[in-house]
GROMACS .gro file of C-alpha atoms in nm:
model
  328
    1MET     CA    1   3.875  -1.464  13.225
    2GLU     CA    2   3.532  -1.626  13.189
    3ILE     CA    3   3.309  -1.486  12.917
    4ALA     CA    4   3.038  -1.386  13.166
    5ASP     CA    5   3.294  -1.198  13.374
    6LEU     CA    6   3.442  -1.033  13.065
    7ALA     CA    7   3.095  -0.922  12.955
    8ALA     CA    8   3.024  -0.774  13.298
    9ARG     CA    9   3.352  -0.583  13.297
   10ILE     CA   10   3.282  -0.444  12.949
   11VAL     CA   11   2.937  -0.324  13.058
   12ALA     CA   12   3.104  -0.162  13.361
   13GLY     CA   13   3.315   0.040  13.118
   14GLU     CA   14   3.656  -0.118  13.187
   15ARG     CA   15   3.873  -0.025  12.889
   16ARG     CA   16   4.112  -0.315  12.944
   17ALA     CA   17   3.821  -0.560  12.929
   18LEU     CA   18   3.692  -0.389  12.614
   19ALA     CA   19   4.034  -0.420  12.451
   20ARG     CA   20   4.044  -0.788  12.542
   21GLY     CA   21   3.696  -0.841  12.401
   22ILE     CA   22   3.791  -0.680  12.070
   23THR     CA   23   4.105  -0.895  12.054
   24LEU     CA   24   3.880  -1.196  12.098
   25VAL     CA   25   3.644  -1.101  11.813
   26GLU     CA   26   3.939  -1.028  11.583
   27SER     CA   27   4.103  -1.364  11.643
   28ALA     CA   28   4.089  -1.626  11.368
   29ARG     CA   29   4.119  -1.922  11.610
   30ALA     CA   30   3.812  -2.144  11.614
   31ASP     CA   31   3.788  -2.154  11.995
   32HIS     CA   32   3.824  -1.776  12.014
   33ARG     CA   33   3.557  -1.736  11.748
   34ALA     CA   34   3.313  -1.946  11.949
   35ALA     CA   35   3.390  -1.746  12.263
   36ALA     CA   36   3.345  -1.418  12.071
   37LEU     CA   37   3.001  -1.526  11.952
   38THR     CA   38   2.902  -1.609  12.309
   39LEU     CA   39   3.030  -1.271  12.424
   40GLY     CA   40   2.832  -1.097  12.153
   41GLU     CA   41   2.514  -1.273  12.260
   42LYS     CA   42   2.560  -1.169  12.623
   43LEU     CA   43   2.611  -0.806  12.523
   44SER     CA   44   2.340  -0.791  12.256
   45GLY     CA   45   2.109  -0.493  12.282
   46ARG     CA   46   2.317  -0.303  12.537
   47GLY     CA   47   2.372   0.060  12.449
   48GLU     CA   48   2.324   0.256  12.129
   49ALA     CA   49   2.592   0.493  12.005
   50LEU     CA   50   2.602   0.732  11.713
   51ARG     CA   51   2.820   0.553  11.458
   52ILE     CA   52   3.012   0.788  11.232
   53GLY     CA   53   3.203   0.645  10.938
   54LEU     CA   54   3.504   0.846  10.827
   55SER     CA   55   3.715   0.801  10.516
   56GLY     CA   56   3.963   1.017  10.332
   57THR     CA   57   4.261   1.021  10.104
   58PRO     CA   58   4.605   0.952  10.259
   59GLY     CA   59   4.759   1.266  10.400
   60VAL     CA   60   4.428   1.447  10.440
   61GLY     CA   61   4.478   1.470  10.816
   62LYS     CA   62   4.231   1.208  10.941
   63SER     CA   63   4.414   1.149  11.269
   64THR     CA   64   4.440   1.521  11.347
   65PHE     CA   65   4.074   1.566  11.254
   66ILE     CA   66   3.960   1.276  11.473
   67GLU     CA   67   4.166   1.395  11.768
   68SER     CA   68   4.036   1.753  11.742
   69LEU     CA   69   3.675   1.640  11.701
   70GLY     CA   70   3.715   1.382  11.977
   71MET     CA   71   3.850   1.639  12.223
   72GLN     CA   72   3.554   1.867  12.145
   73LEU     CA   73   3.307   1.585  12.206
   74LEU     CA   74   3.475   1.494  12.535
   75GLY     CA   75   3.434   1.858  12.636
   76GLU     CA   76   3.059   1.814  12.590
   77GLY     CA   77   3.059   1.519  12.828
   78LEU     CA   78   3.040   1.249  12.561
   79ARG     CA   79   3.242   0.928  12.561
   80VAL     CA   80   3.421   0.861  12.231
   81ALA     CA   81   3.553   0.535  12.083
   82VAL     CA   82   3.772   0.533  11.772
   83LEU     CA   83   3.804   0.217  11.563
   84ALA     CA   84   4.083   0.286  11.316
   85VAL     CA   85   4.139   0.022  11.050
   86ASP     CA   86   4.496   0.012  10.916
   87PRO     CA   87   4.613  -0.132  10.583
   88THR     CA   88   4.756  -0.482  10.600
   89SER     CA   89   5.055  -0.601  10.401
   90ALA     CA   90   4.958  -0.859  10.141
   91ARG     CA   91   5.308  -1.008  10.174
   92SER     CA   92   5.366  -1.027  10.549
   93GLY     CA   93   5.018  -0.976  10.687
   94GLY     CA   94   5.148  -0.703  10.917
   95SER     CA   95   5.013  -0.355  10.988
   96ILE     CA   96   5.178  -0.044  11.130
   97LEU     CA   97   4.879   0.040  11.356
   98GLY     CA   98   5.011   0.390  11.417
   99ASP     CA   99   4.680   0.569  11.470
  100LYS     CA  100   4.699   0.559  11.848
  101SER     CA  101   5.043   0.720  11.850
  102ARG     CA  102   4.918   0.993  11.614
  103MET     CA  103   4.631   1.073  11.853
  104GLU     CA  104   4.845   1.092  12.164
  105LYS     CA  105   4.641   1.363  12.337
  106LEU     CA  106   4.306   1.193  12.279
  107SER     CA  107   4.440   0.852  12.379
  108ARG     CA  108   4.526   0.984  12.726
  109GLN     CA  109   4.170   1.093  12.803
  110ASP     CA  110   3.956   0.882  13.037
  111GLY     CA  111   3.647   0.918  12.822
  112ALA     CA  112   3.817   0.804  12.502
  113PHE     CA  113   3.909   0.463  12.364
  114ILE     CA  114   4.123   0.418  12.053
  115ARG     CA  115   4.162   0.080  11.890
  116PRO     CA  116   4.374   0.038  11.575
  117SER     CA  117   4.299  -0.286  11.392
  118PRO     CA  118   4.448  -0.451  11.083
  119ALA     CA  119   4.224  -0.449  10.777
  120GLY     CA  120   4.332  -0.801  10.683
  121ARG     CA  121   4.201  -0.902  10.341
  122GLU     CA  122   3.884  -0.702  10.375
  123LEU     CA  123   3.766  -0.514  10.066
  124GLY     CA  124   3.738  -0.146  10.142
  125GLY     CA  125   3.961  -0.149  10.447
  126VAL     CA  126   3.688  -0.243  10.693
  127ALA     CA  127   3.801  -0.527  10.914
  128ARG     CA  128   3.564  -0.825  10.910
  129ARG     CA  129   3.496  -0.798  11.280
  130THR     CA  130   3.476  -0.419  11.300
  131ARG     CA  131   3.097  -0.430  11.332
  132GLU     CA  132   3.131  -0.667  11.629
  133SER     CA  133   3.381  -0.429  11.784
  134VAL     CA  134   3.124  -0.153  11.737
  135ALA     CA  135   2.872  -0.357  11.935
  136LEU     CA  136   3.123  -0.407  12.217
  137CYS     CA  137   3.193  -0.033  12.232
  138GLU     CA  138   2.820   0.036  12.252
  139ALA     CA  139   2.784  -0.214  12.535
  140ALA     CA  140   3.072  -0.038  12.714
  141GLY     CA  141   2.867   0.282  12.718
  142PHE     CA  142   3.037   0.494  12.452
  143ASP     CA  143   2.817   0.764  12.304
  144ILE     CA  144   3.005   0.822  11.978
  145ILE     CA  145   3.192   0.565  11.770
  146LEU     CA  146   3.419   0.693  11.493
  147ILE     CA  147   3.505   0.427  11.234
  148GLU     CA  148   3.808   0.536  11.035
  149THR     CA  149   3.865   0.337  10.719
  150VAL     CA  150   4.151   0.293  10.475
  151GLY     CA  151   4.174   0.507  10.162
  152VAL     CA  152   3.902   0.622   9.925
  153GLY     CA  153   3.731   0.428   9.647
  154GLN     CA  154   3.413   0.246   9.555
  155SER     CA  155   3.505  -0.046   9.781
  156GLU     CA  156   3.500   0.196  10.076
  157THR     CA  157   3.121   0.194  10.063
  158ALA     CA  158   3.147  -0.105  10.300
  159VAL     CA  159   3.166   0.142  10.588
  160ALA     CA  160   2.814   0.266  10.508
  161GLY     CA  161   2.686  -0.073  10.617
  162MET     CA  162   2.790  -0.014  10.976
  163SER     CA  163   2.754   0.361  11.029
  164ASP     CA  164   2.468   0.604  11.078
  165ILE     CA  165   2.640   0.903  10.920
  166PHE     CA  166   2.926   0.894  10.671
  167VAL     CA  167   3.185   1.172  10.648
  168LEU     CA  168   3.424   1.200  10.356
  169LEU     CA  169   3.736   1.400  10.445
  170LEU     CA  170   3.931   1.567  10.166
  171ALA     CA  171   4.223   1.809  10.134
  172PRO     CA  172   4.225   2.130   9.927
  173GLY     CA  173   4.304   2.035   9.569
  174GLY     CA  174   4.355   2.168   9.222
  175GLY     CA  175   4.122   2.175   8.927
  176ASP     CA  176   4.132   1.797   8.884
  177GLU     CA  177   4.034   1.725   9.245
  178LEU     CA  178   3.689   1.597   9.150
  179GLN     CA  179   3.843   1.344   8.912
  180GLY     CA  180   4.023   1.172   9.198
  181VAL     CA  181   3.714   1.071   9.392
  182LYS     CA  182   3.486   0.789   9.280
  183ARG     CA  183   3.119   0.860   9.221
  184GLY     CA  184   3.024   0.563   9.439
  185ILE     CA  185   3.172   0.709   9.753
  186MET     CA  186   3.031   1.053   9.676
  187GLU     CA  187   2.683   0.903   9.658
  188ILE     CA  188   2.703   0.762  10.012
  189ALA     CA  189   2.870   1.063  10.176
  190ASP     CA  190   2.645   1.266  10.403
  191LEU     CA  191   2.904   1.536  10.464
  192VAL     CA  192   3.204   1.616  10.245
  193VAL     CA  193   3.455   1.796  10.466
  194ILE     CA  194   3.750   1.988  10.324
  195ASN     CA  195   4.021   1.983  10.591
  196LYS     CA  196   4.330   2.204  10.621
  197ALA     CA  197   4.129   2.522  10.555
  198ASP     CA  198   4.393   2.738  10.721
  199GLY     CA  199   4.691   2.953  10.630
  200ASP     CA  200   4.786   2.960  10.265
  201LEU     CA  201   4.551   2.670  10.192
  202ALA     CA  202   4.237   2.852  10.307
  203PRO     CA  203   4.149   3.003   9.962
  204ALA     CA  204   4.208   2.666   9.792
  205ALA     CA  205   3.990   2.496  10.053
  206ARG     CA  206   3.704   2.737   9.985
  207ARG     CA  207   3.732   2.678   9.610
  208THR     CA  208   3.740   2.301   9.657
  209CYS     CA  209   3.437   2.322   9.885
  210ALA     CA  210   3.249   2.518   9.620
  211ASP     CA  211   3.341   2.260   9.354
  212TYR     CA  212   3.207   1.975   9.566
  213ALA     CA  213   2.895   2.167   9.666
  214GLY     CA  214   2.816   2.203   9.297
  215ALA     CA  215   2.885   1.836   9.230
  216LEU     CA  216   2.666   1.723   9.519
  217ARG     CA  217   2.371   1.920   9.385
  218LEU     CA  218   2.384   1.706   9.071
  219LEU     CA  219   2.342   1.379   9.261
  220ARG     CA  220   2.004   1.211   9.290
  221ARG     CA  221   1.813   1.285   9.610
  222ARG     CA  222   1.838   1.001   9.864
  223ALA     CA  223   1.580   0.872  10.109
  224GLY     CA  224   1.646   0.988  10.463
  225ASP     CA  225   1.809   1.317  10.365
  226PRO     CA  226   1.677   1.656  10.479
  227GLU     CA  227   1.712   1.960  10.257
  228GLY     CA  228   2.078   2.051  10.206
  229ILE     CA  229   2.220   1.702  10.267
  230PRO     CA  230   2.465   1.586  10.139
  231LYS     CA  231   2.663   1.899  10.216
  232ALA     CA  232   3.019   2.025  10.164
  233MET     CA  233   3.196   2.211  10.446
  234THR     CA  234   3.542   2.342  10.533
  235VAL     CA  235   3.726   2.285  10.861
  236SER     CA  236   4.070   2.327  11.008
  237ALA     CA  237   4.140   2.044  11.248
  238LEU     CA  238   4.476   2.204  11.325
  239GLU     CA  239   4.320   2.530  11.440
  240ASP     CA  240   3.986   2.384  11.561
  241VAL     CA  241   3.792   2.598  11.314
  242GLY     CA  242   3.462   2.474  11.173
  243LEU     CA  243   3.438   2.166  11.395
  244ALA     CA  244   3.153   2.306  11.605
  245ALA     CA  245   2.952   2.378  11.289
  246LEU     CA  246   3.026   2.029  11.157
  247TRP     CA  247   2.911   1.870  11.483
  248ALA     CA  248   2.591   2.074  11.472
  249GLU     CA  249   2.522   1.942  11.120
  250ILE     CA  250   2.584   1.584  11.235
  251ARG     CA  251   2.346   1.622  11.531
  252ALA     CA  252   2.078   1.784  11.315
  253LEU     CA  253   2.101   1.501  11.062
  254GLU     CA  254   2.083   1.244  11.342
  255ARG     CA  255   1.767   1.405  11.483
  256PHE     CA  256   1.602   1.422  11.141
  257ARG     CA  257   1.670   1.057  11.066
  258ARG     CA  258   1.548   0.941  11.406
  259GLU     CA  259   1.226   1.143  11.388
  260SER     CA  260   1.153   1.038  11.029
  261GLY     CA  261   1.198   0.667  11.105
  262HIS     CA  262   1.489   0.638  10.862
  263TRP     CA  263   1.727   0.560  11.149
  264ALA     CA  264   1.535   0.252  11.264
  265ARG     CA  265   1.485   0.126  10.908
  266THR     CA  266   1.855   0.162  10.831
  267ARG     CA  267   1.962  -0.016  11.149
  268ALA     CA  268   1.726  -0.305  11.066
  269ALA     CA  269   1.860  -0.328  10.710
  270GLN     CA  270   2.217  -0.325  10.839
  271ALA     CA  271   2.146  -0.610  11.081
  272ARG     CA  272   1.993  -0.815  10.800
  273GLY     CA  273   2.290  -0.742  10.577
  274TRP     CA  274   2.536  -0.853  10.846
  275PHE     CA  275   2.344  -1.178  10.887
  276GLU     CA  276   2.352  -1.247  10.514
  277GLU     CA  277   2.725  -1.172  10.499
  278GLU     CA  278   2.796  -1.411  10.786
  279VAL     CA  279   2.598  -1.684  10.608
  280ARG     CA  280   2.793  -1.630  10.285
  281ARG     CA  281   3.126  -1.638  10.466
  282GLY     CA  282   3.025  -1.947  10.658
  283LEU     CA  283   2.925  -2.124  10.338
  284LEU     CA  284   3.256  -2.035  10.174
  285ASP     CA  285   3.449  -2.163  10.475
  286GLN     CA  286   3.246  -2.481  10.478
  287LEU     CA  287   3.297  -2.525  10.104
  288SER     CA  288   3.675  -2.502  10.135
  289ARG     CA  289   3.670  -2.757  10.417
  290ASP     CA  290   3.432  -3.002  10.250
  291ALA     CA  291   3.593  -2.982   9.907
  292GLY     CA  292   3.939  -3.064  10.042
  293PRO     CA  293   4.167  -3.212   9.771
  294ALA     CA  294   3.906  -3.147   9.501
  295PHE     CA  295   3.928  -2.773   9.571
  296GLU     CA  296   4.309  -2.777   9.544
  297ASP     CA  297   4.294  -2.986   9.226
  298ALA     CA  298   4.055  -2.740   9.063
  299ALA     CA  299   4.273  -2.446   9.173
  300ASP     CA  300   4.583  -2.613   9.027
  301ARG     CA  301   4.405  -2.672   8.694
  302VAL     CA  302   4.309  -2.306   8.676
  303ALA     CA  303   4.660  -2.192   8.769
  304ALA     CA  304   4.807  -2.416   8.498
  305GLY     CA  305   4.568  -2.277   8.237
  306ARG     CA  306   4.400  -2.612   8.175
  307GLU     CA  307   4.059  -2.484   8.279
  308THR     CA  308   3.889  -2.147   8.312
  309PRO     CA  309   3.800  -2.022   8.662
  310GLY     CA  310   3.428  -2.024   8.580
  311ALA     CA  311   3.427  -2.377   8.440
  312ALA     CA  312   3.637  -2.512   8.729
  313ALA     CA  313   3.408  -2.353   8.987
  314ARG     CA  314   3.096  -2.492   8.819
  315ARG     CA  315   3.247  -2.842   8.797
  316LEU     CA  316   3.348  -2.834   9.165
  317LEU     CA  317   3.009  -2.710   9.282
  318ASN     CA  318   2.824  -2.969   9.072
  319ARG     CA  319   3.042  -3.242   9.219
  320LEU     CA  320   2.975  -3.127   9.574
  321ALA     CA  321   2.602  -3.107   9.503
  322ARG     CA  322   2.597  -3.466   9.373
  323GLU     CA  323   2.795  -3.592   9.670
  324GLY     CA  324   2.567  -3.404   9.908
  325GLY     CA  325   2.258  -3.552   9.745
  326ASN     CA  326   2.402  -3.904   9.763
  327GLY     CA  327   2.492  -3.853  10.126
  328ALA     CA  328   2.141  -3.745  10.212
   0.00000   0.00000   0.00000
């Protein structure tokens, strides 16, 4: 399929074309990368979705939560895309990619699109090309994009660089629950949602919510936040309780940020950040290519303990700088 034809099919909302486009942007092949960049240029500026980042501890019920919320949004006439990033094995490079099977009901809906993707070596569980996949989903006309990331930790703040609103999903916990969550991720969360607030866990969920509400009040006020944000809430994705209130909070926060100008400023800062990241990655790739045997020699010296990593890196960079100057 030609890139122009693929772009037209994505804009027309063809899910198969969208899936193919995302496969293209995720590919590591040089020819695919060039084609993906061309595709991105053709689709640039088409559509604008509400991007919601979602993270949570394993077993918190992210898939059930996303499916329940997604079904509610479909009922309101919205189109929903889910980009779920799965952990990748450091040994084999493989991923289970089971999110789609866990959201069986949502995956069968015409207005929904679910794409599990391997995290690769990305810090924080956000695939390198996830932001490009977001742009493709926007071009395809989706109104809401849910970006589910791997695990919880300070590295998970990477998702804040590609979302408009960040939701941290937690399960009811004991007295040490607050100790298990890093301050860094708490500081970027807009809404802290305690899931599984049903049955015997309902009292524990309310206590956990109160603990987090108290902790959030101690954090420094952020630009772009209305009164009461960040906020802790309880929901039951299993019983569809509290989801309507959560969605109302998300919409209210979206309106506030758009009207205050914070939305536009954040989107501009994100675009600049993505550009800078691409430049850094490109320079690193170019460095590994240009250095060739010298890079491997330096790496071997470090591995053998004959040179420190810092000294080896400085020596290699100085050598490349001299060679570049001589070549000029």
